[in-house]
GROMACS .gro file of C-alpha atoms in nm:
model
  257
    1UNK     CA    1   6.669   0.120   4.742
    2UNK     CA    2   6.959   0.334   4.525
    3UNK     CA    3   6.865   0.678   4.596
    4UNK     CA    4   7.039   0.927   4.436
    5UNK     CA    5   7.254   1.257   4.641
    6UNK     CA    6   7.367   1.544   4.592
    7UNK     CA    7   7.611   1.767   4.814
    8UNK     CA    8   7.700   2.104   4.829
    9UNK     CA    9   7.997   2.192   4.997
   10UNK     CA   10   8.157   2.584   5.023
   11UNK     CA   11   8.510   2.625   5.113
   12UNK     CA   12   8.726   2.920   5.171
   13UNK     CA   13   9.032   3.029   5.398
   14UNK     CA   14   8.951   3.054   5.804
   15UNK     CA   15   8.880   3.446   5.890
   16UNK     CA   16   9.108   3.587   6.203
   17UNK     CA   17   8.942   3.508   6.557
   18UNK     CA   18   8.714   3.876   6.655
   19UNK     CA   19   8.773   4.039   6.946
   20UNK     CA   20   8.483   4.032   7.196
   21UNK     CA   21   8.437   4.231   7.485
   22UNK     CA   22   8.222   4.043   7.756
   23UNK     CA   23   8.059   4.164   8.088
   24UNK     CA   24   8.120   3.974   8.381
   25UNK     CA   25   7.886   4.105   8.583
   26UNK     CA   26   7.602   4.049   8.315
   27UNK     CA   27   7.713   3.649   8.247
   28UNK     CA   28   7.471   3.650   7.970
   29UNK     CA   29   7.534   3.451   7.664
   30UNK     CA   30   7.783   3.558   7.449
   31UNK     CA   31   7.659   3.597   7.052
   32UNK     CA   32   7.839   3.358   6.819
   33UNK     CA   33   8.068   3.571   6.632
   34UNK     CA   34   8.030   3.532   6.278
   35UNK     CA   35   8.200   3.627   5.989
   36UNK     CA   36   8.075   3.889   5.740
   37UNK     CA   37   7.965   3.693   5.400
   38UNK     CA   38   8.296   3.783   5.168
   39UNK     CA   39   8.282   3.634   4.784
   40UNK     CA   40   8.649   3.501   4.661
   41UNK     CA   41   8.649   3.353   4.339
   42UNK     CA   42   8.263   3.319   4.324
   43UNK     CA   43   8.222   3.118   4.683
   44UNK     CA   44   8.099   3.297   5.009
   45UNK     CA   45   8.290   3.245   5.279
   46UNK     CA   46   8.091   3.060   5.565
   47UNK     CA   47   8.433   2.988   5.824
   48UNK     CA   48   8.263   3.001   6.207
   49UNK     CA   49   8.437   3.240   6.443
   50UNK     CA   50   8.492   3.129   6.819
   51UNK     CA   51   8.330   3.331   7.090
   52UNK     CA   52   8.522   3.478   7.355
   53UNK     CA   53   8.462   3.262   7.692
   54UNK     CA   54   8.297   3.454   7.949
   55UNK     CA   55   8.455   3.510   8.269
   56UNK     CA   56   8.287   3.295   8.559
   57UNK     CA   57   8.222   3.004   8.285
   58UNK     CA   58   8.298   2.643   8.268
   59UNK     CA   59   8.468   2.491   7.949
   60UNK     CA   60   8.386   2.220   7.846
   61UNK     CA   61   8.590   1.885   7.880
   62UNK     CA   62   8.832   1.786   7.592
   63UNK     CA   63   8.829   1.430   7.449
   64UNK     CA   64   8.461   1.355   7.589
   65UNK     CA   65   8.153   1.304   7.436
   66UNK     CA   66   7.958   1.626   7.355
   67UNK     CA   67   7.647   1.526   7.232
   68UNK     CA   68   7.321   1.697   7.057
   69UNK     CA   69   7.079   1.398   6.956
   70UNK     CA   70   6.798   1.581   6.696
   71UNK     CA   71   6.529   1.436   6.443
   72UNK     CA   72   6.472   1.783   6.293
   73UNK     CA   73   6.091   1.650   6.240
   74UNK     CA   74   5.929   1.377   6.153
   75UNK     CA   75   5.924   1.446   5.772
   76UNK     CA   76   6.323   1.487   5.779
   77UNK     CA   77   6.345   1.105   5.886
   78UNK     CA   78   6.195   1.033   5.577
   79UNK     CA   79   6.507   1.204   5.424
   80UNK     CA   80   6.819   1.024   5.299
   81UNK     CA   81   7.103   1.148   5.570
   82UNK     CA   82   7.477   1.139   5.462
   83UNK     CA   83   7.732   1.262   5.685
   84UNK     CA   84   8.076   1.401   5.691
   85UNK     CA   85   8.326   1.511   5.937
   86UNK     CA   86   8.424   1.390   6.293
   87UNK     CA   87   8.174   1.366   6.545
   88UNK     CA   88   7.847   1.342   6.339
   89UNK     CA   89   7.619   1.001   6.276
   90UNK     CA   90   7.277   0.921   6.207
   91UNK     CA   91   7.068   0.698   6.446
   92UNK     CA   92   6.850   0.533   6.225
   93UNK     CA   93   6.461   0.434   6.315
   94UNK     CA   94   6.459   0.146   6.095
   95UNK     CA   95   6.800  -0.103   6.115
   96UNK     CA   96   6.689  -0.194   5.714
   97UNK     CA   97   6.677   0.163   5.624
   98UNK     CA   98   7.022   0.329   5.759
   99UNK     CA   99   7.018   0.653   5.612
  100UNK     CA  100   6.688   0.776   5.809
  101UNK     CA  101   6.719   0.852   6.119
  102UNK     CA  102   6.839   1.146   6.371
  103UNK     CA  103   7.143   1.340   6.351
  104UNK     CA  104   7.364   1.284   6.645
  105UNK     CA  105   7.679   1.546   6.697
  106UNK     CA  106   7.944   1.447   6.989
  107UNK     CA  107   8.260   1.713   6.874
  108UNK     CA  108   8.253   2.020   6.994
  109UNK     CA  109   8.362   2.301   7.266
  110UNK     CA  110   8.243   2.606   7.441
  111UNK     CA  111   8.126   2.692   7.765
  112UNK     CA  112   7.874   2.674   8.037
  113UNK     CA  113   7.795   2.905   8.356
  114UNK     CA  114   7.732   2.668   8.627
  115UNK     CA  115   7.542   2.939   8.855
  116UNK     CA  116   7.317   3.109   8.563
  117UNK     CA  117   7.310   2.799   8.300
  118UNK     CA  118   7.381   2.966   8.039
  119UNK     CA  119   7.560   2.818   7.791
  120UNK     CA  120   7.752   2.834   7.402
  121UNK     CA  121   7.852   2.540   7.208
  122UNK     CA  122   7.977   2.439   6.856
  123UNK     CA  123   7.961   2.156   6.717
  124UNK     CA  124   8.200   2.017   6.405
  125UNK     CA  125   8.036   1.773   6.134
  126UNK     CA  126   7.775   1.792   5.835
  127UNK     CA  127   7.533   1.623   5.751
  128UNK     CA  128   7.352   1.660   5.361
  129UNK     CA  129   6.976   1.567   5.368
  130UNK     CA  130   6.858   1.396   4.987
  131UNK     CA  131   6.478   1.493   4.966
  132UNK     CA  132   6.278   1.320   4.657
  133UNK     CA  133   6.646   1.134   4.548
  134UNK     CA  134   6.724   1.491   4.379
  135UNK     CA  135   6.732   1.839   4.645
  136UNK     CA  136   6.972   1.852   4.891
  137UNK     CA  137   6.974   2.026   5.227
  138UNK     CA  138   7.338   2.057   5.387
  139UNK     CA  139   7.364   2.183   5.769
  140UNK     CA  140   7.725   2.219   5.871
  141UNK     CA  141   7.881   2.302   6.217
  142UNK     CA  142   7.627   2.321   6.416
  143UNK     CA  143   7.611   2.582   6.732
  144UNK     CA  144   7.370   2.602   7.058
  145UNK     CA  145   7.308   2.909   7.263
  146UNK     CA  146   7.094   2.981   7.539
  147UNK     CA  147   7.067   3.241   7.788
  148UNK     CA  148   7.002   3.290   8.136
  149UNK     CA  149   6.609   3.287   8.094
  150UNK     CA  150   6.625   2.976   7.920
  151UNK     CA  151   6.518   3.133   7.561
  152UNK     CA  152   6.786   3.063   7.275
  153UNK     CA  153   6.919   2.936   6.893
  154UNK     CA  154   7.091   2.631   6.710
  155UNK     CA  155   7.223   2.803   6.398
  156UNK     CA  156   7.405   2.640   6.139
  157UNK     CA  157   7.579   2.671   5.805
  158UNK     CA  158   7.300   2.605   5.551
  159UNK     CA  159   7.331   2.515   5.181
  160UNK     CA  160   7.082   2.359   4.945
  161UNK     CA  161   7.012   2.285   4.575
  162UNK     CA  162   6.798   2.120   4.307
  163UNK     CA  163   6.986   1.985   4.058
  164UNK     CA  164   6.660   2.035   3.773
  165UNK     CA  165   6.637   2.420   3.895
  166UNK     CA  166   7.002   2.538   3.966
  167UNK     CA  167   6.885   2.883   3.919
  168UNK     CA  168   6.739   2.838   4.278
  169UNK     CA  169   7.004   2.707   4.475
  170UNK     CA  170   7.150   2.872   4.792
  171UNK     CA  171   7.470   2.914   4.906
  172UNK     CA  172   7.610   2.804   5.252
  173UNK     CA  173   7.620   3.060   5.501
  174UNK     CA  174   7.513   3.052   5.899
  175UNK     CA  175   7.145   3.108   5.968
  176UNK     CA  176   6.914   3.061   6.224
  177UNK     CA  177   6.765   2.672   6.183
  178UNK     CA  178   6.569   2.723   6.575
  179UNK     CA  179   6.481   2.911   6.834
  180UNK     CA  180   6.312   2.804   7.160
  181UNK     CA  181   6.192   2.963   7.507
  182UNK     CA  182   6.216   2.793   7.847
  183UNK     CA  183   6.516   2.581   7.789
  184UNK     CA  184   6.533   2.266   8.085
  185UNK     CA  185   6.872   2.323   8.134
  186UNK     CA  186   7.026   2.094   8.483
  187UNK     CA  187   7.360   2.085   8.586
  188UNK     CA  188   7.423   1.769   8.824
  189UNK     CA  189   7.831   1.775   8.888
  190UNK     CA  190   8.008   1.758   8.585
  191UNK     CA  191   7.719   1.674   8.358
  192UNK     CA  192   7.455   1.902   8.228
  193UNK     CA  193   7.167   1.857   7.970
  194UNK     CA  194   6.967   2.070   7.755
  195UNK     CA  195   6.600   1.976   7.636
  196UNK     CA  196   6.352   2.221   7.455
  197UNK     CA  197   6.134   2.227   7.192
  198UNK     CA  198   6.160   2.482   6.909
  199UNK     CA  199   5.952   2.776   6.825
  200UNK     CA  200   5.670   2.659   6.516
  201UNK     CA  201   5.334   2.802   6.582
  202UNK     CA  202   5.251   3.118   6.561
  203UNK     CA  203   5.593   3.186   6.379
  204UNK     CA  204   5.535   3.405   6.052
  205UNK     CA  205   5.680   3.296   5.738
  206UNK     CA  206   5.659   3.607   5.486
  207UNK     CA  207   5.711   3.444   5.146
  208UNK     CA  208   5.624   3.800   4.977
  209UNK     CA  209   5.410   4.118   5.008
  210UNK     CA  210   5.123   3.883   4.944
  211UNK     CA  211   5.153   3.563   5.087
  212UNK     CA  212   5.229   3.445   5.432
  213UNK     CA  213   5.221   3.097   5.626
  214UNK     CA  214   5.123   3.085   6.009
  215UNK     CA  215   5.353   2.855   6.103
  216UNK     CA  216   5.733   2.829   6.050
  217UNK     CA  217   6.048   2.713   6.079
  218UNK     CA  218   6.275   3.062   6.123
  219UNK     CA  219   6.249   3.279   5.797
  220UNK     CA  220   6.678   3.290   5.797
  221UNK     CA  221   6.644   2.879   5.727
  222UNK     CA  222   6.357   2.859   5.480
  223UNK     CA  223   6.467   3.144   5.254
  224UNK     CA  224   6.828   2.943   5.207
  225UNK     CA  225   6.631   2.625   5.142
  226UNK     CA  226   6.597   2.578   4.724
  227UNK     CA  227   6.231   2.642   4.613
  228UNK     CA  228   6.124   2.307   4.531
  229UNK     CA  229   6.156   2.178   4.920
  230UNK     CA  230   6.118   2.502   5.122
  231UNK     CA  231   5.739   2.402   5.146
  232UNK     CA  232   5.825   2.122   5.419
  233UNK     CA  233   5.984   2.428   5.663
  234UNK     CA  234   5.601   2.628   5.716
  235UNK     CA  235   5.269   2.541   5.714
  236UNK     CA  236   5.151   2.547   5.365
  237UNK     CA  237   4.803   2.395   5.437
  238UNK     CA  238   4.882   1.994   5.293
  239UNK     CA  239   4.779   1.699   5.474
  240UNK     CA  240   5.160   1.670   5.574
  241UNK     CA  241   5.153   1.912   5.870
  242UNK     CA  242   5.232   1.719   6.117
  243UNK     CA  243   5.525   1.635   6.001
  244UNK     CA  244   5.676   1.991   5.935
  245UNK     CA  245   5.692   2.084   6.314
  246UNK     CA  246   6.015   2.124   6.491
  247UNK     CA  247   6.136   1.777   6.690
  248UNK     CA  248   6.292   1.829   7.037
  249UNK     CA  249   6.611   1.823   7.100
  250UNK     CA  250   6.871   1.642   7.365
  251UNK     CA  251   7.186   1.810   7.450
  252UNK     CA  252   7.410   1.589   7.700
  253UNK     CA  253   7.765   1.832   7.800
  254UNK     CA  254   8.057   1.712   7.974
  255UNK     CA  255   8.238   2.015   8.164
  256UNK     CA  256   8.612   2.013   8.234
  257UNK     CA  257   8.766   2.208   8.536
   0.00000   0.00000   0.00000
């Protein structure tokens, strides 16, 4: 089946590396540094920032597979999945259909504490969801955190448009795409793995004074998502519920020495 796709791409110069200041004694995770939202020439610039590495922390190993394995939810494997960059594939369900599937990442760097398992990692690679052959969703470097009580983020660099209502499309910039509580985070030698579930129920989504869903997908991802599809990231009452909810997520890390 020819299915049309769109992509939205935003690119500007890298922004200088931030200072961070980081408490030992605390070993708590440190925030993703990222870069005010700047317009040049009519683009905002999205460029990630590296965290500082904590003292007391672990890098990960270079050259070895760093991988996140994620199906978003079961609507998204519905969704025509092109990819770009190093490190990023799709795992399809269906061998006949090889754009649906889950988005597997296996680039990246950043750091774990062996003692307190916390933990920061970025991912490189993008990957441009088609929804009805026409809106596209684009998530774009990828980034895990999670503290030392388990609770955390994946944030990303979100874009999206609809080709029939470009009044409504969003620009890339990093938002929140999860969060999640209780975090199964093991460390067995060199290898650790990260499994949770994100947040859905019971998380608001405040569309305006007047209207508001009971379920959701973080309010930072759904208000960058273009009109016409933001109805598949909160609870909106259709028979399709189901499929809306945040899949779990795999994280398998490699450390170095």
């Amino acid at each position: 089946m020819k299915k049309s796709q769109r992509r939205i791409y935003a690119t500007l110069p890298a922004l200088p590396v931030l200072p961070a200041v980081v408490l030992a004694a605390s070993l708590a995770v440190a925030p993703l540094a990222v870069p005010a939202q700047a317009q040049e020439a009519g683009t905002t610039a999205v460029a990630p920032v590296a965290a500082a590495q904590p003292a007391g922390t672990t890098p990960l190993a270079d050259a070895q597979s760093q991988t996140l394995e994620w199906e978003l939810s079961k609507r998204a494997l519905l969704w025509d999945a092109a990819v770009e960059g190093e490190g990023v594939s799709v795992v399809p369900v269906d061998e006949s259909e090889p754009n649906n599937g889950s988005l597997k990442l296996t680039k990246a760097t950043g750091w774990v504490n062996e003692d307190t398992k916390a933990l920061s990692v970025q991912w490189t690679g993008q990957v441009t969801y088609t929804i009805n052959g026409a809106q596209t969703i684009s998530f774009k470097d990828f980034a895990l955190e999670v503290d030392v009580e388990g609770a955390g983020k994946i944030t990303a660099v979100v874009s999206s448009a609809d080709p029939n209502q470009g009044a409504n499309n969003k620009e890339a910039k990093r938002v929140t795409v999860a969060t999640f509580k209780g975090a199964n985070v093991a460390v067995e030698g060199k290898t650790v793995t990260v499994g949770a579930t994100p947040e859905y129920e019971g998380v608001v989504y405040k569309r305006d004074e007047d209207i508001s869903y009971p379920d959701a997908w973080p309010t930072e991802l759904v208000n960058n998502v273009t009109d016409s599809v933001r109805s598949w990231f909160y609870n909106a009452g259709s028979r399709w519920e189901d499929q809306k909810k945040p899949a779990p997520f795999a994280v398998t890390l490699e450390l170095g020495e």
